[in-house]
GROMACS .gro file of C-alpha atoms in nm:
model
  417
    1MET     CA    1   0.001   0.000  -0.002
    2LEU     CA    2   0.274   0.250   0.097
    3ASN     CA    3   0.471   0.193  -0.217
    4LYS     CA    4   0.172   0.294  -0.423
    5ILE     CA    5   0.124   0.606  -0.207
    6GLY     CA    6   0.491   0.693  -0.226
    7LYS     CA    7   0.504   0.653  -0.604
    8SER     CA    8   0.196   0.868  -0.663
    9ALA     CA    9   0.324   1.134  -0.422
   10LYS     CA   10   0.656   1.149  -0.612
   11GLN     CA   11   0.463   1.197  -0.937
   12ALA     CA   12   0.256   1.470  -0.781
   13ALA     CA   13   0.565   1.636  -0.641
   14TYR     CA   14   0.713   1.674  -1.001
   15GLN     CA   15   0.389   1.847  -1.112
   16LEU     CA   16   0.372   2.069  -0.805
   17ALA     CA   17   0.728   2.187  -0.851
   18GLN     CA   18   0.631   2.343  -1.187
   19CYS     CA   19   0.319   2.518  -1.043
   20PRO     CA   20   0.320   2.901  -1.063
   21THR     CA   21   0.251   3.082  -0.734
   22ALA     CA   22  -0.096   3.194  -0.845
   23THR     CA   23  -0.203   2.832  -0.882
   24LYS     CA   24  -0.065   2.734  -0.546
   25ASN     CA   25  -0.234   3.034  -0.383
   26LYS     CA   26  -0.557   2.941  -0.546
   27VAL     CA   27  -0.568   2.598  -0.391
   28LEU     CA   28  -0.488   2.751  -0.053
   29THR     CA   29  -0.774   2.994  -0.092
   30VAL     CA   30  -1.015   2.709  -0.175
   31ILE     CA   31  -0.887   2.510   0.129
   32ALA     CA   32  -0.957   2.797   0.361
   33ASP     CA   33  -1.302   2.854   0.219
   34LEU     CA   34  -1.392   2.481   0.245
   35LEU     CA   35  -1.270   2.456   0.605
   36GLU     CA   36  -1.532   2.722   0.686
   37ALA     CA   37  -1.804   2.587   0.446
   38GLN     CA   38  -1.766   2.227   0.582
   39SER     CA   39  -1.703   2.320   0.945
   40THR     CA   40  -2.000   2.127   1.063
   41LEU     CA   41  -1.873   1.801   0.913
   42ILE     CA   42  -1.515   1.860   1.051
   43LEU     CA   43  -1.639   1.960   1.404
   44THR     CA   44  -1.875   1.657   1.417
   45ALA     CA   45  -1.582   1.426   1.330
   46ASN     CA   46  -1.380   1.599   1.597
   47ALA     CA   47  -1.652   1.562   1.862
   48HIS     CA   48  -1.641   1.186   1.787
   49ASP     CA   49  -1.265   1.179   1.846
   50ILE     CA   50  -1.301   1.378   2.167
   51LYS     CA   51  -1.574   1.158   2.300
   52LEU     CA   52  -1.349   0.857   2.237
   53ALA     CA   53  -1.038   1.013   2.378
   54LYS     CA   54  -1.233   1.091   2.715
   55GLU     CA   55  -1.371   0.737   2.722
   56GLN     CA   56  -1.019   0.604   2.698
   57GLY     CA   57  -0.903   0.826   2.982
   58LEU     CA   58  -0.661   1.051   2.783
   59SER     CA   59  -0.525   1.336   2.985
   60ASP     CA   60  -0.661   1.675   2.974
   61ALA     CA   61  -0.357   1.803   2.804
   62ILE     CA   62  -0.397   1.550   2.518
   63VAL     CA   63  -0.768   1.624   2.491
   64ASP     CA   64  -0.701   1.997   2.455
   65ARG     CA   65  -0.448   1.930   2.183
   66LEU     CA   66  -0.686   1.737   1.965
   67LEU     CA   67  -0.989   1.958   2.040
   68LEU     CA   68  -1.128   2.181   1.761
   69THR     CA   69  -1.376   2.454   1.831
   70PRO     CA   70  -1.552   2.690   1.579
   71GLU     CA   71  -1.312   2.955   1.696
   72ARG     CA   72  -1.001   2.728   1.656
   73LEU     CA   73  -1.119   2.609   1.311
   74SER     CA   74  -1.180   2.969   1.199
   75SER     CA   75  -0.834   3.065   1.316
   76ILE     CA   76  -0.685   2.775   1.119
   77ALA     CA   77  -0.860   2.890   0.801
   78ASN     CA   78  -0.726   3.240   0.858
   79ASP     CA   79  -0.384   3.101   0.908
   80VAL     CA   80  -0.407   2.940   0.567
   81ARG     CA   81  -0.496   3.277   0.420
   82LYS     CA   82  -0.187   3.423   0.591
   83VAL     CA   83   0.030   3.161   0.410
   84ILE     CA   84  -0.116   3.293   0.083
   85THR     CA   85   0.024   3.643   0.158
   86LEU     CA   86   0.373   3.510   0.225
   87LYS     CA   87   0.640   3.529  -0.051
   88ASP     CA   88   0.680   3.212  -0.249
   89PRO     CA   89   1.049   3.107  -0.202
   90ILE     CA   90   1.048   2.868  -0.506
   91GLY     CA   91   1.254   2.995  -0.785
   92GLU     CA   92   1.439   3.260  -0.579
   93ILE     CA   93   1.801   3.320  -0.678
   94ILE     CA   94   1.985   3.289  -0.351
   95ASP     CA   95   2.320   3.408  -0.489
   96GLY     CA   96   2.536   3.392  -0.794
   97SER     CA   97   2.853   3.498  -0.966
   98THR     CA   98   3.043   3.472  -1.284
   99LEU     CA   99   3.359   3.258  -1.245
  100ASP     CA  100   3.693   3.326  -1.412
  101SER     CA  101   3.608   3.052  -1.657
  102GLY     CA  102   3.313   3.251  -1.781
  103LEU     CA  103   3.053   3.018  -1.624
  104LYS     CA  104   2.772   3.204  -1.480
  105LEU     CA  105   2.674   3.021  -1.159
  106GLN     CA  106   2.359   3.068  -0.957
  107ARG     CA  107   2.179   2.894  -0.668
  108HIS     CA  108   1.799   2.861  -0.715
  109ARG     CA  109   1.558   2.763  -0.442
  110VAL     CA  110   1.362   2.450  -0.513
  111PRO     CA  111   1.114   2.219  -0.335
  112LEU     CA  112   1.244   1.934  -0.131
  113GLY     CA  113   1.002   1.681  -0.304
  114VAL     CA  114   0.797   1.456  -0.077
  115ILE     CA  115   0.770   1.517   0.291
  116GLY     CA  116   0.658   1.239   0.535
  117VAL     CA  117   0.518   1.367   0.860
  118ILE     CA  118   0.424   1.154   1.161
  119TYR     CA  119   0.241   1.338   1.431
  120GLU     CA  120   0.014   1.292   1.734
  121ALA     CA  121  -0.316   1.431   1.857
  122ARG     CA  122  -0.318   1.776   1.690
  123PRO     CA  123  -0.547   1.810   1.389
  124ASN     CA  124  -0.430   2.160   1.314
  125VAL     CA  125  -0.096   2.008   1.218
  126THR     CA  126  -0.267   1.848   0.915
  127ILE     CA  127  -0.353   2.185   0.776
  128ASP     CA  128  -0.022   2.347   0.867
  129ILE     CA  129   0.180   2.084   0.691
  130ALA     CA  130  -0.043   2.060   0.388
  131THR     CA  131  -0.057   2.435   0.330
  132LEU     CA  132   0.315   2.496   0.372
  133CYS     CA  133   0.399   2.197   0.146
  134LEU     CA  134   0.161   2.316  -0.121
  135LYS     CA  135   0.302   2.664  -0.102
  136THR     CA  136   0.655   2.534  -0.159
  137GLY     CA  137   0.560   2.283  -0.426
  138ASN     CA  138   0.620   1.973  -0.198
  139ALA     CA  139   0.393   1.665  -0.186
  140ALA     CA  140   0.320   1.520   0.158
  141ILE     CA  141   0.237   1.182   0.306
  142LEU     CA  142   0.075   1.225   0.652
  143ARG     CA  143   0.024   0.979   0.937
  144GLY     CA  144  -0.164   1.129   1.229
  145GLY     CA  145  -0.243   0.965   1.566
  146LYS     CA  146  -0.551   0.736   1.612
  147GLU     CA  147  -0.682   0.993   1.858
  148THR     CA  148  -0.784   1.220   1.573
  149LEU     CA  149  -0.842   0.976   1.298
  150LYS     CA  150  -1.192   1.099   1.206
  151THR     CA  151  -1.099   1.463   1.221
  152ASN     CA  152  -0.791   1.416   1.007
  153ILE     CA  153  -0.991   1.222   0.740
  154ALA     CA  154  -1.245   1.502   0.726
  155ILE     CA  155  -0.974   1.764   0.689
  156ILE     CA  156  -0.786   1.561   0.421
  157ASP     CA  157  -1.105   1.531   0.231
  158VAL     CA  158  -1.131   1.911   0.226
  159ILE     CA  159  -0.771   1.952   0.102
  160GLN     CA  160  -0.820   1.688  -0.177
  161GLN     CA  161  -1.140   1.853  -0.282
  162ALA     CA  162  -0.954   2.182  -0.315
  163LEU     CA  163  -0.676   2.015  -0.509
  164SER     CA  164  -0.923   1.870  -0.753
  165GLN     CA  165  -1.106   2.202  -0.802
  166VAL     CA  166  -0.783   2.372  -0.901
  167GLY     CA  167  -0.672   2.084  -1.133
  168LEU     CA  168  -0.395   1.949  -0.921
  169PRO     CA  169  -0.358   1.573  -0.828
  170GLN     CA  170  -0.527   1.469  -0.502
  171THR     CA  171  -0.214   1.262  -0.435
  172ALA     CA  172  -0.023   1.584  -0.364
  173ILE     CA  173  -0.149   1.539  -0.004
  174GLN     CA  174  -0.219   1.193   0.119
  175TYR     CA  175  -0.304   1.043   0.457
  176ILE     CA  176  -0.239   0.696   0.592
  177ASP     CA  177  -0.581   0.629   0.752
  178ASN     CA  178  -0.482   0.282   0.901
  179PRO     CA  179  -0.377   0.334   1.263
  180ASP     CA  180  -0.160   0.013   1.268
  181ARG     CA  181   0.180   0.113   1.388
  182LYS     CA  182   0.353  -0.110   1.136
  183TYR     CA  183   0.288   0.156   0.878
  184ILE     CA  184   0.507   0.401   1.064
  185ASN     CA  185   0.807   0.166   1.024
  186GLU     CA  186   0.718   0.105   0.651
  187LEU     CA  187   0.703   0.484   0.598
  188LEU     CA  188   1.038   0.529   0.750
  189LYS     CA  189   1.193   0.291   0.493
  190LEU     CA  190   1.028   0.460   0.190
  191ASP     CA  191   1.345   0.641   0.091
  192LYS     CA  192   1.291   0.570  -0.284
  193TYR     CA  193   0.995   0.820  -0.276
  194ILE     CA  194   1.025   1.030   0.046
  195ASP     CA  195   1.298   1.310   0.080
  196MET     CA  196   1.244   1.409   0.448
  197ILE     CA  197   1.070   1.273   0.759
  198ILE     CA  198   0.930   1.510   1.022
  199PRO     CA  199   0.810   1.352   1.344
  200ARG     CA  200   0.582   1.564   1.571
  201GLY     CA  201   0.522   1.394   1.902
  202GLY     CA  202   0.671   1.256   2.207
  203MET     CA  203   1.035   1.153   2.283
  204ALA     CA  204   0.959   0.791   2.192
  205LEU     CA  205   0.842   0.880   1.842
  206HIS     CA  206   1.143   1.093   1.779
  207GLN     CA  207   1.383   0.807   1.899
  208LEU     CA  208   1.196   0.563   1.682
  209CYS     CA  209   1.239   0.781   1.376
  210ARG     CA  210   1.601   0.841   1.443
  211GLU     CA  211   1.678   0.475   1.482
  212GLN     CA  212   1.460   0.325   1.216
  213SER     CA  213   1.448   0.581   0.930
  214THR     CA  214   1.658   0.537   0.610
  215ILE     CA  215   1.535   0.893   0.525
  216PRO     CA  216   1.677   1.215   0.671
  217VAL     CA  217   1.489   1.309   0.990
  218ILE     CA  218   1.419   1.652   1.123
  219THR     CA  219   1.366   1.606   1.499
  220GLY     CA  220   1.224   1.870   1.739
  221GLY     CA  221   0.916   1.980   1.911
  222ILE     CA  222   1.019   1.845   2.254
  223GLY     CA  223   1.001   2.155   2.467
  224VAL     CA  224   1.160   2.142   2.805
  225CYS     CA  225   1.168   2.517   2.824
  226HIS     CA  226   1.328   2.721   3.105
  227ILE     CA  227   1.291   3.078   3.236
  228PHE     CA  228   1.567   3.214   3.464
  229VAL     CA  229   1.468   3.494   3.691
  230ASP     CA  230   1.798   3.686   3.749
  231GLU     CA  231   1.861   3.882   4.066
  232SER     CA  232   1.797   4.208   3.876
  233ALA     CA  233   1.456   4.114   3.749
  234ASP     CA  234   1.148   4.339   3.797
  235PHE     CA  235   0.917   4.108   4.002
  236ASP     CA  236   0.583   4.231   3.867
  237LYS     CA  237   0.700   4.215   3.498
  238ALA     CA  238   0.862   3.876   3.557
  239LEU     CA  239   0.550   3.716   3.717
  240ALA     CA  240   0.337   3.839   3.425
  241ILE     CA  241   0.574   3.667   3.171
  242ILE     CA  242   0.584   3.344   3.389
  243ILE     CA  243   0.201   3.333   3.401
  244ASN     CA  244   0.179   3.368   3.017
  245ALA     CA  245   0.457   3.119   2.957
  246LYS     CA  246   0.300   2.859   3.178
  247THR     CA  247  -0.076   2.902   3.164
  248GLN     CA  248  -0.172   3.053   2.818
  249ARG     CA  249  -0.181   2.713   2.668
  250PRO     CA  250  -0.001   2.453   2.877
  251SER     CA  251  -0.018   2.163   2.625
  252THR     CA  252   0.217   2.320   2.369
  253CYS     CA  253   0.589   2.257   2.324
  254ASN     CA  254   0.685   2.623   2.382
  255THR     CA  255   0.528   2.626   2.734
  256LEU     CA  256   0.750   2.691   3.043
  257GLU     CA  257   0.829   2.371   3.222
  258THR     CA  258   1.105   2.475   3.464
  259LEU     CA  259   1.150   2.808   3.650
  260LEU     CA  260   1.500   2.889   3.767
  261VAL     CA  261   1.528   3.160   4.043
  262HIS     CA  262   1.843   3.333   4.158
  263HIS     CA  263   1.906   3.256   4.529
  264LYS     CA  264   1.945   3.626   4.631
  265ILE     CA  265   1.593   3.708   4.535
  266ALA     CA  266   1.437   3.375   4.627
  267PRO     CA  267   1.332   3.449   4.987
  268MET     CA  268   1.137   3.762   4.856
  269PHE     CA  269   1.016   3.628   4.526
  270MET     CA  270   0.902   3.271   4.613
  271PRO     CA  271   0.621   3.353   4.848
  272ILE     CA  272   0.469   3.596   4.601
  273PHE     CA  273   0.530   3.364   4.308
  274SER     CA  274   0.378   3.051   4.478
  275GLN     CA  275   0.063   3.240   4.572
  276ILE     CA  276   0.010   3.351   4.215
  277MET     CA  277   0.068   3.005   4.094
  278THR     CA  278  -0.191   2.880   4.336
  279ASP     CA  279  -0.432   3.137   4.222
  280ASN     CA  280  -0.372   3.018   3.864
  281GLU     CA  281  -0.412   2.649   3.965
  282VAL     CA  282  -0.055   2.558   3.892
  283THR     CA  283   0.101   2.266   4.071
  284LEU     CA  284   0.459   2.322   4.170
  285HIS     CA  285   0.740   2.055   4.195
  286ALA     CA  286   1.048   2.162   4.390
  287ASP     CA  287   1.342   2.044   4.608
  288LYS     CA  288   1.351   2.073   4.978
  289ARG     CA  289   1.538   2.404   4.967
  290THR     CA  290   1.286   2.560   4.738
  291ILE     CA  291   0.977   2.418   4.915
  292GLU     CA  292   1.084   2.583   5.239
  293MET     CA  293   1.048   2.926   5.069
  294LEU     CA  294   0.713   2.856   4.906
  295ASN     CA  295   0.408   3.007   5.078
  296SER     CA  296   0.145   2.779   4.925
  297ASN     CA  297  -0.107   2.516   5.018
  298LYS     CA  298   0.094   2.196   5.046
  299ALA     CA  299  -0.154   2.017   4.807
  300HIS     CA  300  -0.003   2.235   4.525
  301VAL     CA  301   0.362   2.170   4.601
  302PHE     CA  302   0.527   1.826   4.558
  303PRO     CA  303   0.890   1.704   4.599
  304ILE     CA  304   1.067   1.703   4.266
  305LYS     CA  305   1.217   1.411   4.092
  306ASP     CA  306   1.517   1.422   3.858
  307GLU     CA  307   1.326   1.271   3.570
  308GLU     CA  308   1.064   1.548   3.595
  309LEU     CA  309   1.328   1.800   3.510
  310ARG     CA  310   1.387   1.616   3.175
  311GLN     CA  311   1.022   1.586   3.065
  312GLU     CA  312   0.744   1.799   2.919
  313TRP     CA  313   0.463   1.838   3.163
  314LEU     CA  314   0.226   1.968   2.898
  315SER     CA  315  -0.013   2.059   3.181
  316LYS     CA  316  -0.042   2.309   3.472
  317ASP     CA  317   0.256   2.162   3.643
  318LEU     CA  318   0.582   2.356   3.692
  319ASN     CA  319   0.927   2.266   3.818
  320VAL     CA  320   1.097   2.531   4.044
  321VAL     CA  321   1.468   2.529   4.105
  322ILE     CA  322   1.679   2.785   4.301
  323VAL     CA  323   2.022   2.844   4.156
  324ASP     CA  324   2.320   3.022   4.307
  325SER     CA  325   2.429   3.207   3.987
  326LEU     CA  326   2.378   3.286   3.620
  327GLU     CA  327   2.641   3.026   3.550
  328ASN     CA  328   2.447   2.759   3.751
  329ALA     CA  329   2.134   2.852   3.560
  330ILE     CA  330   2.314   2.804   3.223
  331GLU     CA  331   2.467   2.469   3.347
  332HIS     CA  332   2.116   2.353   3.457
  333ILE     CA  333   1.979   2.438   3.111
  334ARG     CA  334   2.265   2.249   2.946
  335GLU     CA  335   2.184   1.942   3.148
  336TYR     CA  336   1.801   1.938   3.130
  337GLY     CA  337   1.708   2.150   2.835
  338SER     CA  338   1.587   2.014   2.502
  339GLY     CA  339   1.731   2.286   2.288
  340HIS     CA  340   1.389   2.437   2.224
  341SER     CA  341   1.330   2.779   2.398
  342GLU     CA  342   1.501   2.947   2.691
  343SER     CA  343   1.454   3.285   2.840
  344ILE     CA  344   1.615   3.515   3.099
  345LEU     CA  345   1.430   3.794   3.288
  346THR     CA  346   1.687   4.049   3.385
  347ARG     CA  347   1.763   4.423   3.395
  348ASN     CA  348   2.139   4.361   3.362
  349LEU     CA  349   2.259   4.391   3.008
  350THR     CA  350   2.583   4.196   3.070
  351ASN     CA  351   2.392   3.899   3.220
  352ALA     CA  352   2.141   3.908   2.923
  353GLU     CA  353   2.437   3.901   2.674
  354GLN     CA  354   2.605   3.612   2.859
  355PHE     CA  355   2.278   3.418   2.867
  356VAL     CA  356   2.220   3.465   2.496
  357ASN     CA  357   2.571   3.376   2.401
  358GLN     CA  358   2.607   3.069   2.619
  359VAL     CA  359   2.270   2.902   2.608
  360ASP     CA  360   2.245   2.660   2.315
  361ALA     CA  361   1.876   2.654   2.198
  362ALA     CA  362   1.666   2.711   1.879
  363ALA     CA  363   1.523   3.024   2.037
  364VAL     CA  364   1.673   3.233   2.331
  365TYR     CA  365   1.477   3.525   2.476
  366VAL     CA  366   1.552   3.831   2.701
  367ASN     CA  367   1.254   3.952   2.898
  368ALA     CA  368   0.999   3.766   2.692
  369SER     CA  369   0.787   3.455   2.714
  370THR     CA  370   0.897   3.131   2.554
  371ARG     CA  371   0.542   3.116   2.400
  372PHE     CA  372   0.675   3.325   2.108
  373THR     CA  373   0.842   3.018   1.956
  374ASP     CA  374   0.584   2.968   1.689
  375GLY     CA  375   0.569   2.997   1.312
  376GLY     CA  376   0.281   3.247   1.316
  377GLN     CA  377   0.446   3.458   1.594
  378PHE     CA  378   0.770   3.467   1.394
  379GLY     CA  379   0.603   3.585   1.087
  380LEU     CA  380   0.638   3.250   0.902
  381GLY     CA  381   0.263   3.188   0.863
  382ALA     CA  382   0.230   2.840   0.988
  383GLU     CA  383   0.498   2.582   1.072
  384VAL     CA  384   0.551   2.215   1.012
  385ALA     CA  385   0.755   2.161   1.324
  386VAL     CA  386   0.997   2.337   1.563
  387SER     CA  387   1.337   2.179   1.489
  388THR     CA  388   1.573   2.150   1.779
  389GLN     CA  389   1.858   2.026   1.574
  390LYS     CA  390   2.112   2.226   1.384
  391LEU     CA  391   2.136   2.083   1.032
  392HIS     CA  392   1.906   2.219   0.749
  393ALA     CA  393   1.661   2.392   0.980
  394ARG     CA  394   1.641   2.517   1.337
  395GLY     CA  395   1.347   2.658   1.530
  396PRO     CA  396   1.003   2.704   1.370
  397MET     CA  397   1.005   2.558   1.020
  398GLY     CA  398   0.830   2.768   0.771
  399LEU     CA  399   0.840   2.792   0.398
  400GLU     CA  400   1.215   2.817   0.339
  401ALA     CA  401   1.277   2.513   0.567
  402LEU     CA  402   1.076   2.303   0.315
  403THR     CA  403   1.313   2.402   0.033
  404THR     CA  404   1.659   2.312  -0.091
  405TYR     CA  405   1.858   2.455  -0.378
  406LYS     CA  406   2.021   2.359  -0.698
  407TRP     CA  407   2.327   2.496  -0.866
  408ILE     CA  408   2.252   2.627  -1.228
  409GLY     CA  409   2.554   2.690  -1.447
  410ILE     CA  410   2.522   2.874  -1.776
  411GLY     CA  411   2.806   2.896  -2.018
  412ASP     CA  412   2.883   3.009  -2.374
  413ASP     CA  413   2.985   2.667  -2.507
  414LEU     CA  414   3.229   2.632  -2.218
  415ILE     CA  415   3.462   2.345  -2.151
  416ARG     CA  416   3.672   2.297  -1.851
  417GLN     CA  417   4.043   2.360  -1.898
   0.00000   0.00000   0.00000
């Protein structure tokens, strides 16, 4: 089955690579319109998935990730329209020169080809990937989680309707609708047809893809994000940022998971902070040293475990650690961070510069929430993933991250001497 899917995707990719920008934008326009016109069908399918998820006892964080509401669906449609307004990178001349031999040499931006994406629980990812792939002339083979099977099928139907209306092959965006996990392993071996694999899910999925894939893999999206409250931080402004980073949408990969606090301000900061966290229904996890400074109902504070410092809570849980210095904060991030997003809250420019220079992550912030690490917030439109590796792409992956380049040499009957 997958060989047939892969072969048809490759053929579609050849056709997409030749599409003018106007055609690609037209199919995106139709997708956005159909998402709204067929919202009842999509939301009905999603309600079925939500009901099943709750019956199976999935966590509130997972349920929130897979939930679509009329407002969320409308926002998704508008995100598609934003991608339409973005510059099409395909065909862009990156650079060029004329060599001493007389050869005129240029690098042109071109599509990658076929993208395979394996993801869990978030139906908006289906639209994000499809729209960015279509805008950049790439075909895509998608394999979502069983938790959103009916929702994803309904969305894929909309996308394929739009492709047909514009005269493009429906096989440009295909979906593996069999939840059997064996198809993941088969997909990872389809190097004859697929040019890149992007996993979006938990650590186990990323490890599986790295170990089993014969196709290049872009890993990321695991967000063990930190904020360090420096001794010079403004308490009120720092607390507002912490609340935003932890509570705005706890189930996302750019959510704050561990707060680091300088020991000099901890006795004053911790009681205020813990009360605000209690007010926001955030459960704290801290070591003995930190717990002693927290002025909070004990039901909301638990002793921390080392493994909790290495995981995504994806919920209203927050690790709190007191550190003795900026250097200790950086060391902690190096040990426990996932390379996603890190932030320092400070009024000291020297400390800010040191933090930015020494913290190794896809996004590093000064006096800002980690929640900004997002394709839409970065002006990229949507994103296919947030890469935490360093080759090819890093951070939110927008349009340019789905392209490569080819060298084009033009001569006047030149031969190499």
